[in-house]
Coordinates of C-alpha atoms in Angstrom, one line a residue:
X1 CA 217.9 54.0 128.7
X2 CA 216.5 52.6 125.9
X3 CA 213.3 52.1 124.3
X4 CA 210.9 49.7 122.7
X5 CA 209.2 52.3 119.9
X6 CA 207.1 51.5 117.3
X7 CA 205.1 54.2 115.2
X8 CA 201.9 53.5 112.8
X9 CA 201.7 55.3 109.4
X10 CA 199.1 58.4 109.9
X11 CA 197.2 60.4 107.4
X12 CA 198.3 64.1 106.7
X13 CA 194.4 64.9 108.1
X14 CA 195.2 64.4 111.7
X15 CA 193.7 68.2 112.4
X16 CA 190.2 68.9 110.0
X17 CA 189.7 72.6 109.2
X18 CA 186.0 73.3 108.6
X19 CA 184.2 77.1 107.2
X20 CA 180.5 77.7 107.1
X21 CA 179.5 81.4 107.4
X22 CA 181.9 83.5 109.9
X23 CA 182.6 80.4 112.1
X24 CA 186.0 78.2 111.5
X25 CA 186.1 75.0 113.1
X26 CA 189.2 72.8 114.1
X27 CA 188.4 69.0 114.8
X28 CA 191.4 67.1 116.2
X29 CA 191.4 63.9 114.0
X30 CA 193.3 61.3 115.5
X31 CA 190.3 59.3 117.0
X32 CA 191.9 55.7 117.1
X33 CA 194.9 57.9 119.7
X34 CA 192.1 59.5 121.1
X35 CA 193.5 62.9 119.6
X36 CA 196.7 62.8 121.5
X37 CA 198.6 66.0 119.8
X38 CA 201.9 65.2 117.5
X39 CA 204.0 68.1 116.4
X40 CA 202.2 68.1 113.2
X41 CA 198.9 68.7 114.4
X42 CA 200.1 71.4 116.7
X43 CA 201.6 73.3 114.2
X44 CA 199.1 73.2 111.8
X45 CA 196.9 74.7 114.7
X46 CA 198.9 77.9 115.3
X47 CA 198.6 78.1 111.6
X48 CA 195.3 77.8 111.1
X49 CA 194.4 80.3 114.3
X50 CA 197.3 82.7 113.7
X51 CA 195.6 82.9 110.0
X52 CA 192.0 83.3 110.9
X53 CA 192.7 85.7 113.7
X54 CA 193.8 88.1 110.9
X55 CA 190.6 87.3 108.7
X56 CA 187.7 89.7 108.9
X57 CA 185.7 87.2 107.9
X58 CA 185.9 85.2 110.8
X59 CA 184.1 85.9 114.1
X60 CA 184.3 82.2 116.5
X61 CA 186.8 79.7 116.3
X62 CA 185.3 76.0 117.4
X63 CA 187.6 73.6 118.6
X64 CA 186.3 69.3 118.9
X65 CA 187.8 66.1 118.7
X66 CA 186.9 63.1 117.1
X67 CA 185.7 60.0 118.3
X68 CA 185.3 59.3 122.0
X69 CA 188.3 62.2 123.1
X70 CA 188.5 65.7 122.8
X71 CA 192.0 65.4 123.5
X72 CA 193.6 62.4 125.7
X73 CA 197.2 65.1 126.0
X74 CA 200.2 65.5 124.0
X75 CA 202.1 62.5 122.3
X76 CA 204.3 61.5 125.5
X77 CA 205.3 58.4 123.6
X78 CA 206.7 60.0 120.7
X79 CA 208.5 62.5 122.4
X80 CA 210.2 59.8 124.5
X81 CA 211.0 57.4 121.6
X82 CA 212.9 60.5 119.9
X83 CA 214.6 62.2 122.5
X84 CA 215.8 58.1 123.7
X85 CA 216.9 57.8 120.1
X86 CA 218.8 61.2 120.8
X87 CA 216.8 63.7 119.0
X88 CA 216.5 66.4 121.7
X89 CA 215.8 69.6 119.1
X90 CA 212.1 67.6 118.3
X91 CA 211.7 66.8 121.9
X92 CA 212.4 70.8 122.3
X93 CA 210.7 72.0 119.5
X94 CA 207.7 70.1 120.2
X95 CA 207.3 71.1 124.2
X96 CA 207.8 74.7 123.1
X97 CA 205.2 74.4 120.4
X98 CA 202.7 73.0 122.2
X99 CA 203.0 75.9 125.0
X100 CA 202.9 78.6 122.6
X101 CA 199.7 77.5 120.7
X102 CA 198.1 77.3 124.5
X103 CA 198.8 81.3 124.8
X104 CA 198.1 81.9 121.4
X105 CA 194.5 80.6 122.3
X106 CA 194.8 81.8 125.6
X107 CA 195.3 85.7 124.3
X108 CA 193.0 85.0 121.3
X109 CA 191.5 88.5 120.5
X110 CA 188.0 86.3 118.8
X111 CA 186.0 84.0 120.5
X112 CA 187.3 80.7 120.8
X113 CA 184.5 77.9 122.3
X114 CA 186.3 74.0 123.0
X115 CA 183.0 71.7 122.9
X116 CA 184.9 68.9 125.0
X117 CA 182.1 65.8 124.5
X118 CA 185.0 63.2 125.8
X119 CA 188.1 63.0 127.9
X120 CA 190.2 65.6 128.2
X121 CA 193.6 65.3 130.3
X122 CA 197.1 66.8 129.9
X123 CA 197.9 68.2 126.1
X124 CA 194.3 68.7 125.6
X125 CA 193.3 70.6 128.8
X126 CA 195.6 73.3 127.5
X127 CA 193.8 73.6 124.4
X128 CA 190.6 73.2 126.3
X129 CA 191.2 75.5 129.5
X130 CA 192.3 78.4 128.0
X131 CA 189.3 79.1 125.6
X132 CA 187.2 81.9 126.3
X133 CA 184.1 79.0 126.7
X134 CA 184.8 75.8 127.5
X135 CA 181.2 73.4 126.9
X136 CA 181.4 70.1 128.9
X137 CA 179.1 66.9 128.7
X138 CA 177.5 64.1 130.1
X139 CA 180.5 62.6 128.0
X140 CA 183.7 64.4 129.7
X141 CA 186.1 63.3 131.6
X142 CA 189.1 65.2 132.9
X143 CA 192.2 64.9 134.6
X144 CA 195.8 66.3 134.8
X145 CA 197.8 62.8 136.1
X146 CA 201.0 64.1 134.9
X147 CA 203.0 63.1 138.1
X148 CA 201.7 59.0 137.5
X149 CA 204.8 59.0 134.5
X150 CA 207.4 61.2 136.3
X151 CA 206.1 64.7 134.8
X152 CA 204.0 67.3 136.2
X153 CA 200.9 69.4 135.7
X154 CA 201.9 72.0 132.7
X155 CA 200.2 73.9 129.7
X156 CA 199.3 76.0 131.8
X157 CA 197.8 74.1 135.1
X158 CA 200.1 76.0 137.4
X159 CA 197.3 78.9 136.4
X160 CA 193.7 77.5 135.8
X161 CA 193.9 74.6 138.5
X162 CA 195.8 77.2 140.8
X163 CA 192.3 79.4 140.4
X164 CA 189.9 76.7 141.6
X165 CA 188.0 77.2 144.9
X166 CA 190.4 76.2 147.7
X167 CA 193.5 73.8 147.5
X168 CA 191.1 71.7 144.9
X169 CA 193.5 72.4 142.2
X170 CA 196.4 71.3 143.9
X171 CA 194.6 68.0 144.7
X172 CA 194.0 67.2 141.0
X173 CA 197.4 68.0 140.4
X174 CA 198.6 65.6 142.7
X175 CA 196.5 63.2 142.3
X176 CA 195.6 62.9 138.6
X177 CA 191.6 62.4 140.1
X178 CA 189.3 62.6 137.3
X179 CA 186.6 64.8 137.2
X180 CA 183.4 64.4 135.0
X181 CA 181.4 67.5 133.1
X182 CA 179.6 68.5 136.3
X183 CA 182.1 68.6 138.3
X184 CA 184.3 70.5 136.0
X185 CA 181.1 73.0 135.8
X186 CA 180.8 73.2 139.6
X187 CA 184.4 73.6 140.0
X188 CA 184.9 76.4 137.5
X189 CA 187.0 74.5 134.6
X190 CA 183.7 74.6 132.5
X191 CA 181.7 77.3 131.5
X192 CA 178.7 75.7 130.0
X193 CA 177.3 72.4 130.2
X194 CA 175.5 71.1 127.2
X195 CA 174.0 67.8 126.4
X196 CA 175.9 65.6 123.9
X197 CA 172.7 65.2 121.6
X198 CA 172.3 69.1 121.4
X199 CA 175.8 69.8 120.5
X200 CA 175.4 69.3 116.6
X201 CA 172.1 72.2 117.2
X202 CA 174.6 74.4 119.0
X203 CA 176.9 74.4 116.2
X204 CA 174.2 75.2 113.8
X205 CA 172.9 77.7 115.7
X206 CA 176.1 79.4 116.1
X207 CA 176.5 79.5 112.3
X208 CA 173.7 80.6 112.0
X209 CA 174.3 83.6 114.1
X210 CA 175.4 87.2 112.8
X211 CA 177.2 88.8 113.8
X212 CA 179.0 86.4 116.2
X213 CA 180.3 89.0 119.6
X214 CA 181.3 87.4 122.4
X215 CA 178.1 88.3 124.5
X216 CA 175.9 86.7 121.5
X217 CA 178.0 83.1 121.9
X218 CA 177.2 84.1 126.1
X219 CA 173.5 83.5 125.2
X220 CA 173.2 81.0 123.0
X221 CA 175.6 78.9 125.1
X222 CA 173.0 79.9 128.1
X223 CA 169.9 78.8 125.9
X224 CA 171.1 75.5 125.6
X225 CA 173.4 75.1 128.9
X226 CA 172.0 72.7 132.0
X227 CA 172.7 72.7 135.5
X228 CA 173.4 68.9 136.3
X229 CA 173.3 67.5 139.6
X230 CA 176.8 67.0 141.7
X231 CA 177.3 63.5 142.4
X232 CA 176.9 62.1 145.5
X233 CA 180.5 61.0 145.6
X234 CA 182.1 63.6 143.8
X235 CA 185.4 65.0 145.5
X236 CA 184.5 68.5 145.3
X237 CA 181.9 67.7 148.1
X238 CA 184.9 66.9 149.7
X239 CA 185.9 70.5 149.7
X240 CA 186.4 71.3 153.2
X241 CA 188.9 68.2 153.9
X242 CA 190.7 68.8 150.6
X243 CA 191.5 72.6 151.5
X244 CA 192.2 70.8 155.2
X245 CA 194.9 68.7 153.6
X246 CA 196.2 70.2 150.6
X247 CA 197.1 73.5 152.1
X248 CA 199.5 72.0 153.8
X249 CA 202.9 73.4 153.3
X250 CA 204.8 70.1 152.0
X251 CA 203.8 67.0 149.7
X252 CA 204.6 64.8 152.9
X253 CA 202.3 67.2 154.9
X254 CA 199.8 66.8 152.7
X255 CA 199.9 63.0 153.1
X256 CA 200.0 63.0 157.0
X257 CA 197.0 65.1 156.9
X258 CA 195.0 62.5 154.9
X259 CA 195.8 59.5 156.8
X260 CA 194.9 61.0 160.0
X261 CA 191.5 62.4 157.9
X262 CA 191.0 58.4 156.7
X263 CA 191.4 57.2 160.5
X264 CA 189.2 60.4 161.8
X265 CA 186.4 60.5 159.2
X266 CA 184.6 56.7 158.3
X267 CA 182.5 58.2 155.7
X268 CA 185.2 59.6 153.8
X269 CA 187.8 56.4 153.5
X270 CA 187.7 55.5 150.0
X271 CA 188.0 58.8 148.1
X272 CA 190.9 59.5 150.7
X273 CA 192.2 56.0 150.2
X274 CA 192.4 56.6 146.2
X275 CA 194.1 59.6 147.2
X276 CA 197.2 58.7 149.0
X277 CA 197.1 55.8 146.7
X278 CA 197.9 57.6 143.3
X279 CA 200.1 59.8 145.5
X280 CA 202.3 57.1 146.7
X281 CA 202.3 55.8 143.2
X282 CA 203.6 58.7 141.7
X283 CA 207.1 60.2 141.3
X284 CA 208.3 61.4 144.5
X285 CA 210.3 64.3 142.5
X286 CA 207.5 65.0 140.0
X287 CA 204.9 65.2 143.3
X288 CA 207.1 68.0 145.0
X289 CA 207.7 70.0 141.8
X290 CA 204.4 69.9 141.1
X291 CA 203.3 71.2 144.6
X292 CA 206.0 74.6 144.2
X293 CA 205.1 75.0 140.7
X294 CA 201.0 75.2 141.4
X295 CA 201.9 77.5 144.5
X296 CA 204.3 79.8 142.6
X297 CA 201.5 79.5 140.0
X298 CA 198.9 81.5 142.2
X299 CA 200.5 84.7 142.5
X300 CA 201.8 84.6 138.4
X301 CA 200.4 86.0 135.2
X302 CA 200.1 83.5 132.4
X303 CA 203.3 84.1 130.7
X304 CA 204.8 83.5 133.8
X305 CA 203.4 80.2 134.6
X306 CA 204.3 79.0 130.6
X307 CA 207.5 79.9 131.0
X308 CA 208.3 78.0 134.3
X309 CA 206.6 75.1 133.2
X310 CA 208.6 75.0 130.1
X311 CA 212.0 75.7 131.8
X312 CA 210.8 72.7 134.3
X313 CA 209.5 70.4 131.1
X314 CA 213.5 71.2 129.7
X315 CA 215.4 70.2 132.8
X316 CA 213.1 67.0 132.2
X317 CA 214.1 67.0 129.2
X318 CA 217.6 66.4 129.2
X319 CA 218.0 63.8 132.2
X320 CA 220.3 65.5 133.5
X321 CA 218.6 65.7 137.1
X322 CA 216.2 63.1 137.0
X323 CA 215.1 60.3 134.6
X324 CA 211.8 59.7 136.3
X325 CA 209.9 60.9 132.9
X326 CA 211.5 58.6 130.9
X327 CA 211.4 55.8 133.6
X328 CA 207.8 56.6 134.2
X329 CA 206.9 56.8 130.3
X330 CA 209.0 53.3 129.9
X331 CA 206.7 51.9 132.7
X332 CA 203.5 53.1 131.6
X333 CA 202.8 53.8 127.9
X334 CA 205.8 52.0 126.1
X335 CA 206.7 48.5 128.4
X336 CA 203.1 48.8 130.3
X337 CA 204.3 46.8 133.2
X338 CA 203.2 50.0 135.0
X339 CA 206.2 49.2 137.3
X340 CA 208.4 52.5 137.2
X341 CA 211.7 52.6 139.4
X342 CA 211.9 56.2 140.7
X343 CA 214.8 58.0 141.3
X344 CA 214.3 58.9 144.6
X345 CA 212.3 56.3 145.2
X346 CA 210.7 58.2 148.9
X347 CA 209.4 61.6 149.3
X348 CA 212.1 62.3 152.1
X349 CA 214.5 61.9 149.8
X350 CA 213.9 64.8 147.3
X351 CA 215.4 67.4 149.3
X352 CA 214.6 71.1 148.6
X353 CA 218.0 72.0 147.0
X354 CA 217.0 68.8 144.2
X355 CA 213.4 70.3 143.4
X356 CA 214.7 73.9 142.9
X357 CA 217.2 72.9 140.7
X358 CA 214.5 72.5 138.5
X359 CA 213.1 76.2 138.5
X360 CA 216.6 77.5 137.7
X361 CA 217.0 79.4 134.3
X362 CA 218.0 77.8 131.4
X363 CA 220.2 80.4 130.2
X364 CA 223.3 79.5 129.8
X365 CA 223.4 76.3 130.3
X366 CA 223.5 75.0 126.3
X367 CA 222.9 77.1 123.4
X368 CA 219.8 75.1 122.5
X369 CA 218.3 74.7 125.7
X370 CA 216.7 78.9 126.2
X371 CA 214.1 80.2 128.2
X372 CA 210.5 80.6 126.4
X373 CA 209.9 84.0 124.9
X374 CA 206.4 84.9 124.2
X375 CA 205.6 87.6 122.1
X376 CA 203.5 90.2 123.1
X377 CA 199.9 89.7 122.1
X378 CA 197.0 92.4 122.5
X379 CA 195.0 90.2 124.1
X380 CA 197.2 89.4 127.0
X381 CA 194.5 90.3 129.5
X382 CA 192.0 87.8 128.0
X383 CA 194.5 85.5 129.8
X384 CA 194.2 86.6 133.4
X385 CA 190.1 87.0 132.9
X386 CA 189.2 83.8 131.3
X387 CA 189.1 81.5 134.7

């Protein structure tokens, strides 16, 4: 398969490292790609956080974007472009990366706050989800739609969206609805949600502060934190149908129960029409590894869940199961004739045997392809109490 790539020239600033008293900020600085994480910003990150973690002098960690996006994911298109040009090790490198600098903040022993003021999907929910405080806005919008280019819900969704109230999580997995700061406050992805306007007084405030513990941040998040009223139409109203139809055992399940919900409930038709829309859009394959990676993802620590979720991103990877990523990337960031071919093309034909293939270990299979090792961090607990 190949590939129509093109790259523009960046500057080396693509990640902005800011210190005023005992608070270091990191502002993603890709505004014009709406922050989408390269290699280069990621591993200036684990740097940067790896460094201050040491520091005495440093008590809160701030993470933001730039522009309209905290973080629109990680740079799918670049990944593809290099791994279709046969550059597998960046493709690699880059995946493993990106999933170790989500459990370095994820086990972060210092307070680390993500002031998400934009949209926030994929890449940057796993910077974003796996802070100790997560701050939302009248400006966020987030979403995992992973599955809509052949992937699946990773960096960690397999553990914060499995946590959410109900089968909600494993709608938004499968569905790739977006949710906006109130939402993601009622739902328990937020922590706090702050006005836009008041953000740059937070910051100041929290500079200003000394010395910085966790249960200060706790109250002057609180001072300046709203309560915003649910939408109307907002899907987590529609909790009692979603936990109805996503607990169903099987992605075709799942999609039975919703069309006999549309026909049953008037009222509900359009939110359940988008549903089963995005569904049928998506890859069949990427749907049903998603489903047994959020479920296995329930009863697993955080190590576990990075470490499936990269051995599943691998097999992806390397095309030798399924080409859906590539097809799906091809179809809807590269070509944009948001037209993908998927291989299966129907749910019934991803049989169980295909999806588990994909949960296998990769040991053994190439000496560059290995399962993830994490080192052993002292705040490995932070993980399992943060959501």
């Amino acid at each position: 398969m190949a590939f129509r790539c093109s790259f523009d020239l960046e500057d080396d600033d693509q990640v902005l490292f800011e210190e005023t008293s005992s608070v270091r900020k990191v502002v993603l600085n890709r505004p014009t790609k709406l922050n989408c994480l390269t290699y280069e910003m990621v591993t200036q990150m684990s740097r940067a956080l790896e460094a201050y973690e040491c520091d005495p002098a440093v008590e809160c960690i701030t993470l933001k974007g730039k522009g309209k996006a905290f973080c629109a994911g990680g740079d799918v298109k670049g990944v593809i472009c290099t791994s279709g040009a046969g550059h597998w090790s960046f493709a690699g490198a880059f995946y493993r990366s990106e999933l170790m600098l989500d459990y370095l903040i994820a086990t972060y022993t210092k307070p680390v706050i993500a002031l998400v003021d934009g949209i926030v999907m994929g890449g940057g929910a796993g910077l974003a989800m796996h802070a100790a405080f997560r701050v939302v806005t009248e400006n966020t919008v987030f979403a995992m739609p992973e599955a809509s280019i052949g992937l699946f819900a990773d960096v960690g969704a397999s553990k914060f969206l499995s946590k959410l109230p109900g089968s909600f999580g494993e709608y938004l997995a499968l569905t790739g609805t977006r949710l906006d700061g109130g939402e993601m406050l009622a739902c328990g992805l937020a922590s706090h949600y702050v006005l836009s306007k008041d953000l740059p007084l937070l910051e100041k405030n929290l500079c200003e502060e000394a010395p910085l513990r966790k249960s200060t941040i706790s109250d002057l998040l609180s001072r300046f934190a709203h309560k915003p009223n649910l939408k109307e139409n907002s899907s987590f109203r529609r909790l009692e149908i979603i936990n109805r139809c996503f607990s169903k055992p099987t992605v075709e399940e799942i999609l039975s129960s919703l069309q006999e919900n549309e026909v049953e409930n008037d009222g509900e038709k359009k939110w359940i029409k988008d549903a089963i829309r995005s569904m049928r859009s998506a890859s069949p394959t990427s749907l049903k590894i998603t489903l047994k990676s959020m479920r296995e993802g329930r009863a697993q620590t955080m190590e576990q869940c990075l470490t499936r979720e990269y051995t599943i991103s691998c097999h992806m990877l390397r095309r030798s199961m399924h080409r859906d990523f590539y097809e799906g990337s091809r179809a809807m960031l590269i070509d944009k004739d948001n037209k993908p071919q998927w291989d299966p093309p129907k749910l019934e034909l991803v049989t169980d045997e295909m999806v588990d293939k994909f949960f296998v270990s990769l040991d053994g299979i190439d000496p560059y392809w290995v399962n993830l090792q994490l080192p052993i961090r002292s705040g490995q607990t932070m993980a399992r109490a943060k959501l």
